[in-house]
XYZ file of C-alpha atoms in Angstrom:
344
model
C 0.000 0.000 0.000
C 2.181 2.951 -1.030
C -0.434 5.620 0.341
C -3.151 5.992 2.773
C -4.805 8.841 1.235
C -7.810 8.686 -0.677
C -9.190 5.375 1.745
C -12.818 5.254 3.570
C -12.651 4.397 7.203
C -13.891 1.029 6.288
C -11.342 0.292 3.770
C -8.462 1.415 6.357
C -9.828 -1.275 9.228
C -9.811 -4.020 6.439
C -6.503 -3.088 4.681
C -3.993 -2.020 8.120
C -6.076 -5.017 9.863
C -7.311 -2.679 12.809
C -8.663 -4.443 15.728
C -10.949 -1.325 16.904
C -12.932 0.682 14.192
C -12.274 4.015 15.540
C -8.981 3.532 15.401
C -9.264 4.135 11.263
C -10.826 7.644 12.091
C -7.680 8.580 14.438
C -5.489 7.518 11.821
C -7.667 9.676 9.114
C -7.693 12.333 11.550
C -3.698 12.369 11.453
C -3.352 12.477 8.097
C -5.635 15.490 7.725
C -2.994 16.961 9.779
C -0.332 16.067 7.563
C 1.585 13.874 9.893
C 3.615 11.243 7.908
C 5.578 9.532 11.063
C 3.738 6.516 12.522
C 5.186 7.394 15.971
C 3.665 11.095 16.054
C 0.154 9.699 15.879
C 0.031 9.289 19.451
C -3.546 7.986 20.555
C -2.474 4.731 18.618
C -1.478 2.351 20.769
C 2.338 1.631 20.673
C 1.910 -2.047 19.690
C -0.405 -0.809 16.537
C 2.520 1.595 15.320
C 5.125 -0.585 16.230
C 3.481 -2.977 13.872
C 2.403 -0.502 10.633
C 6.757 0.175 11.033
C 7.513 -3.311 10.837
C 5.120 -4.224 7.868
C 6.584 -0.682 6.502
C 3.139 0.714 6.087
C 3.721 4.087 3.786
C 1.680 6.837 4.711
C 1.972 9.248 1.910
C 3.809 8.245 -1.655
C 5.248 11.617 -2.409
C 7.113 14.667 -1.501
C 7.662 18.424 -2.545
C 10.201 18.823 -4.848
C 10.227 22.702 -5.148
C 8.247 25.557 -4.270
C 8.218 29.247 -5.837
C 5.547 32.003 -4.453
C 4.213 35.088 -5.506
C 1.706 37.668 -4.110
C -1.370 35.823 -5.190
C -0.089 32.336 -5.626
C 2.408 29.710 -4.232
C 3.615 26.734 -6.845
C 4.806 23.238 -5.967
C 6.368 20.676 -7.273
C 5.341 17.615 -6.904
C 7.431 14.193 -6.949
C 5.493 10.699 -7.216
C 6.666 7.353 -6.023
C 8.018 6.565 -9.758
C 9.827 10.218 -9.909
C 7.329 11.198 -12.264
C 7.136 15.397 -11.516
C 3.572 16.860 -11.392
C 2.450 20.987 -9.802
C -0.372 22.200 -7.843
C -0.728 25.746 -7.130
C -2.751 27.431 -4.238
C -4.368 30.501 -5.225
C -5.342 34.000 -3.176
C -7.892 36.396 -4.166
C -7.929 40.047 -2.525
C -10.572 38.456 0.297
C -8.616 35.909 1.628
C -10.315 33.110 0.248
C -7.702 29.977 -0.933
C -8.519 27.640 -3.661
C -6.005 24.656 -4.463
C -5.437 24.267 -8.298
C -5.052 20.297 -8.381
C -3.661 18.486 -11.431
C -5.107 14.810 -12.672
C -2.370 13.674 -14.768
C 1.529 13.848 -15.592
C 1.250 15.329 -18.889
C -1.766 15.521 -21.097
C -3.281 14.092 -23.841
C -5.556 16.500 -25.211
C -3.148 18.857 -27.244
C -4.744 21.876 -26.536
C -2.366 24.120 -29.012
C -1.967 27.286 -25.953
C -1.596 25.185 -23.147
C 1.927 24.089 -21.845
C 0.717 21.150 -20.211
C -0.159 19.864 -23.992
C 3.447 19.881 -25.520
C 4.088 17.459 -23.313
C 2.190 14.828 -24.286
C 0.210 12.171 -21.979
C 2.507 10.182 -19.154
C 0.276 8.828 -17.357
C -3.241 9.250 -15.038
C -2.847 10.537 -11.297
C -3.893 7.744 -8.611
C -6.813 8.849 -6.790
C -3.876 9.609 -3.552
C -1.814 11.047 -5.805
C -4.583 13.415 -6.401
C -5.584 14.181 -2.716
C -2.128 14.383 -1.415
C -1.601 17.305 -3.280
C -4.010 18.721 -1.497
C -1.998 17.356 1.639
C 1.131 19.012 0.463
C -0.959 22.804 -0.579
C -2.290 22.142 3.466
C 1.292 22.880 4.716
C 1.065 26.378 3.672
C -2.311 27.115 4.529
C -5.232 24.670 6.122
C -7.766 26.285 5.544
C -8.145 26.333 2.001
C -11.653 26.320 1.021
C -12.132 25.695 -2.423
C -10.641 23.207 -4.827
C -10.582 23.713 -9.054
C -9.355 20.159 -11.036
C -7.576 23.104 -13.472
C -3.934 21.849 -13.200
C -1.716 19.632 -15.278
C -4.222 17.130 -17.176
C -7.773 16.535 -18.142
C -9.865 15.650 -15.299
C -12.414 13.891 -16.964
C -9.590 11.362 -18.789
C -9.284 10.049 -15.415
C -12.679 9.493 -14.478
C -12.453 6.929 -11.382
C -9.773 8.709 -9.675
C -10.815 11.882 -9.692
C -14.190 10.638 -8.664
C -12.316 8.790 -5.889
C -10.497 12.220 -4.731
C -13.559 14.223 -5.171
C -15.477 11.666 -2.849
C -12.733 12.167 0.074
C -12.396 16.103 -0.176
C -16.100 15.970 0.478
C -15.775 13.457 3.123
C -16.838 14.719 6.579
C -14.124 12.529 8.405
C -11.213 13.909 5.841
C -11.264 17.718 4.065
C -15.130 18.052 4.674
C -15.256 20.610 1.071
C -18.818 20.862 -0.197
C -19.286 19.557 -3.422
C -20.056 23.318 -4.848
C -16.776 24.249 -3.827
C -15.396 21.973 -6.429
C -14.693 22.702 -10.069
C -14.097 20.136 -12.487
C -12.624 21.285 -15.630
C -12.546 20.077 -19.484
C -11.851 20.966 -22.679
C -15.280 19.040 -23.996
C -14.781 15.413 -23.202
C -18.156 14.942 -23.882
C -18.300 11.326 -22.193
C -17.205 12.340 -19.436
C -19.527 15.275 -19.089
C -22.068 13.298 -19.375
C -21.135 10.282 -16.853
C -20.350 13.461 -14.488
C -23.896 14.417 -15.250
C -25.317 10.874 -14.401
C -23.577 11.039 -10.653
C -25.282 14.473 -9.882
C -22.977 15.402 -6.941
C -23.711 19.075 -7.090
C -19.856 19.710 -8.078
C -19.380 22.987 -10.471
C -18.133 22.589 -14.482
C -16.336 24.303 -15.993
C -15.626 24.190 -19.754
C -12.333 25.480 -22.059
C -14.673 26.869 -25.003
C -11.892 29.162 -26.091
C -13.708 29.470 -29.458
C -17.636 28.974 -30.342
C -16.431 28.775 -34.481
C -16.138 25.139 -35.077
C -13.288 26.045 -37.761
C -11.412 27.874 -34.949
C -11.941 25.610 -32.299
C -10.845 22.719 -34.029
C -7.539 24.583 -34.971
C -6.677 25.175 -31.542
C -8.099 22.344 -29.802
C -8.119 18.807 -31.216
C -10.764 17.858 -29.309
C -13.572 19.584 -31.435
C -12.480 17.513 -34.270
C -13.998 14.231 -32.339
C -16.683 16.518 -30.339
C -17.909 19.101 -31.844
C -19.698 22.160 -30.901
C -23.220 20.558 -31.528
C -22.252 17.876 -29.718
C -20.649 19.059 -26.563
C -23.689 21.787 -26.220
C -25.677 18.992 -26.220
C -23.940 17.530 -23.528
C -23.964 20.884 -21.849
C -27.537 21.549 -21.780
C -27.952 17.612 -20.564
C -25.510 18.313 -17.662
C -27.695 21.337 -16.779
C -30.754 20.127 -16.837
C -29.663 17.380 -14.451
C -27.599 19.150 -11.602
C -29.618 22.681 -12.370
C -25.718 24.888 -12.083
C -24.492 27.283 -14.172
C -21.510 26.400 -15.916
C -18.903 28.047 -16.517
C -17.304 28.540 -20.225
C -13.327 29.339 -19.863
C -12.605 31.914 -22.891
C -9.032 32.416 -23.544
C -8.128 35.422 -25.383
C -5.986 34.941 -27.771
C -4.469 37.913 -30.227
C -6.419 38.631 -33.580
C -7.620 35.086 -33.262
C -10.701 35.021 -31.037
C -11.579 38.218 -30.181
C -13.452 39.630 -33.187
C -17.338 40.863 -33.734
C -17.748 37.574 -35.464
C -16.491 35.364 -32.619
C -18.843 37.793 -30.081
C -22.110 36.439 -32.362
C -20.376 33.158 -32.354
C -20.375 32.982 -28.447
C -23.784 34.475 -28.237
C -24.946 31.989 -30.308
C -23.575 29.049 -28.210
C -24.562 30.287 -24.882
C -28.807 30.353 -26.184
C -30.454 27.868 -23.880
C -27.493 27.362 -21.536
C -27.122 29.243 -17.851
C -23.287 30.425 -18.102
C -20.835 33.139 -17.081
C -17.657 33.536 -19.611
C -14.238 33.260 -17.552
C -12.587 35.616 -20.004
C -8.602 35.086 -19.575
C -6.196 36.886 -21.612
C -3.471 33.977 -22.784
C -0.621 33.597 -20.534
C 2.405 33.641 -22.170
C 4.129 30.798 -22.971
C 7.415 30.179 -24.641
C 7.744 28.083 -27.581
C 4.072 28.732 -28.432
C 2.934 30.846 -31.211
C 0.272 32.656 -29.927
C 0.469 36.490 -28.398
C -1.493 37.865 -25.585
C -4.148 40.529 -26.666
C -3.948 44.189 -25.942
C -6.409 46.223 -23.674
C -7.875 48.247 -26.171
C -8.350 44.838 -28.092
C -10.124 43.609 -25.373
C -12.415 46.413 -24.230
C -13.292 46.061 -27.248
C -14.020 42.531 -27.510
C -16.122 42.860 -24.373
C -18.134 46.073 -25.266
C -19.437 43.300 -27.960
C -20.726 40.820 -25.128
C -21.933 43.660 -23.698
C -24.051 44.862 -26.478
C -25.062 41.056 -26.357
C -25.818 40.727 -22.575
C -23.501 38.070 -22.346
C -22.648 37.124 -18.569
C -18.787 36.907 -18.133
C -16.263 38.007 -16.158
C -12.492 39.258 -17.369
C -10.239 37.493 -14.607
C -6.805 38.969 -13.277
C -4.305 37.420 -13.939
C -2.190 34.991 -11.103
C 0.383 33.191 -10.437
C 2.214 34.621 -13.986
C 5.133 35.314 -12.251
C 5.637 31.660 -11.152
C 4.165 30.580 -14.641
C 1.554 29.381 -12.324
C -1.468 30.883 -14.608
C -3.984 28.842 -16.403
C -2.512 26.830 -18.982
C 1.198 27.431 -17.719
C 1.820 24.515 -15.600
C 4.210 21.927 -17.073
C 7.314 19.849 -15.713
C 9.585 17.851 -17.280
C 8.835 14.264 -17.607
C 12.955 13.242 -16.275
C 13.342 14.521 -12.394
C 16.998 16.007 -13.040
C 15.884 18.051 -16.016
C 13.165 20.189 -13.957
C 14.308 23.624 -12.068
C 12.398 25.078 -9.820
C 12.842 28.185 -7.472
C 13.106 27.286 -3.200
């Protein structure tokens, strides 16, 4: 068993062979606390400890590799049990609140053309405790973050069961106690997995990289719309909504000269008919390597006097974590442990 993490009280007093059932919720209780030394959880008995030592029962499978902060974020890096490097940032907005950006999966395999994560490629899916413990990890700056967005390295919905798994213990009572509303999943249009999300109705948020309501466009920038298109993942979309009743959120990244125009304003009005949705407007992050350019304020005042015009919902988020290239779509390690550099 490489991690506890991610276990139900019932599947601890199977798997560590407890003699006393509460002695699972102790244990759980220690690990919300971070503690990763059998001989600090100290209500145990000795004999029980003594034992989980000699068996060489691991408590957590991974460790923080690296860590760079700026005024509105903090970064880590992550390294698994198989030196595979992953990040998770923790985010601060101007009223204190903390949300934990959590990735799914070393590398991705989506190929979204603006996002880092893309170039390099799928590794491999996140174990559900691979998942929470970066949660673990994020709780050793701050414990009382509140919110959690699936909006790191990956694509949530690729790795269905496990984040499933992670999302049922960050709404566990006896572990991180988040309310399912407090969680946003994220995609770029996996529309099977929308719809299996849909089917579950946990009352988690979605969220939804539309970047582009031209089906042209879209497909240009993200391969995905060549398998689902527009059609289809609206479809999904109103589906979703009509089940859990939430207003999704579309994820608009602005990108220079490309998807900013009148025309893509009537496209985006057009897509959001029949749907409840607020457009996360971000302007693109800069990333090197990648062709596209971030657009200009007057470019998008102008661009948003349009959605205006169209009473279109959205809101134009500032920008954080850039300086740690910590921002949406900037988070991206190197798939060999000696090749990554990160700031202490």
């Amino acid at each position: 068993m490489p991690s506890l993490y991610a276990k139900s009280e019932e599947e601890l007093e199977k798997e560590l062979k407890l003699e006393k059932s509460f002695q699972a919720r102790q244990i759980i209780s220690w690990l919300m606390k971070g503690v990763t030394s059998w001989d600090d959880m100290s209500n145990l008995p000795l004999s029980l400890r003594n034992r989980m030592k000699e068996e060489n029962v691991q408590i957590i499978s991974s460790r923080i590799a690296g860590r760079q902060d700026d005024r509105s974020a903090v970064k880590l890096l992550i390294e698994l049990e198989d030196n595979s490097l992953i990040e998770c940032v923790m985010l601060s907005d101007g009223d204190g609140r903390k949300t934990a950006c959590i990735s799914s999966q070393v590398g991705c395999a989506m190929g979204c053309s603006f996002c880092k994560t893309g170039t390099m490629g799928l590794v491999r899916n996140l174990k559900d405790y691979e998942i929470v413990e970066q949660m673990v990890h994020l709780h050793t700056i701050d414990p009382h973050i509140g919110h959690i967005v699936f909006m790191g390295m990956g694509e949530p919905l690729h790795n269905f069961s496990s984040l499933m798994n992670a999302v049922t213990c960050f709404h566990s009572p006896s572990a991180f106690n988040i309310s399912y509303r407090k969680m946003t999943i994220s995609t770029c249009g996996l529309v099977p997995g929308i719809r299996k999300l849909a089917e579950l109705d946990l009352g988690v948020r979605l969220a939804v990289s539309l970047v582009s309501a031209h089906d042209e466009t879209r497909s240009l920038i993200m391969k995905i719309n060549r398998r689902y298109p527009l059609a289809e993942l609206k479809k999904a979309l109103i589906a979703f909504q009509h089940t859990c009743d939430k207003r999704i959120t579309l994820e608009y990244c602005l990108l220079k000269g490309v998807n900013t125009t009148k025309e893509s304003a009537k496209a985006l009005f057009s897509f959001t008919q029949g749907l409840s949705v607020n457009v996360n407007l971000i302007p693109w992050n800069k990333i090197e390597g990648l062709k596209w350019e971030t657009p200009s304020h007057e470019e998008i005042k102008s661009f948003t006097r349009v959605l205006d015009a169209y009473h279109i919902n959205y809101t134009l988020r500032l920008p954080k974590g850039r300086g740690i290239s910590g921002a949406c779509g900037q988070l991206a390690t190197s798939t060999r442990k000696k090749e990554c550099q990160t700031n202490s």
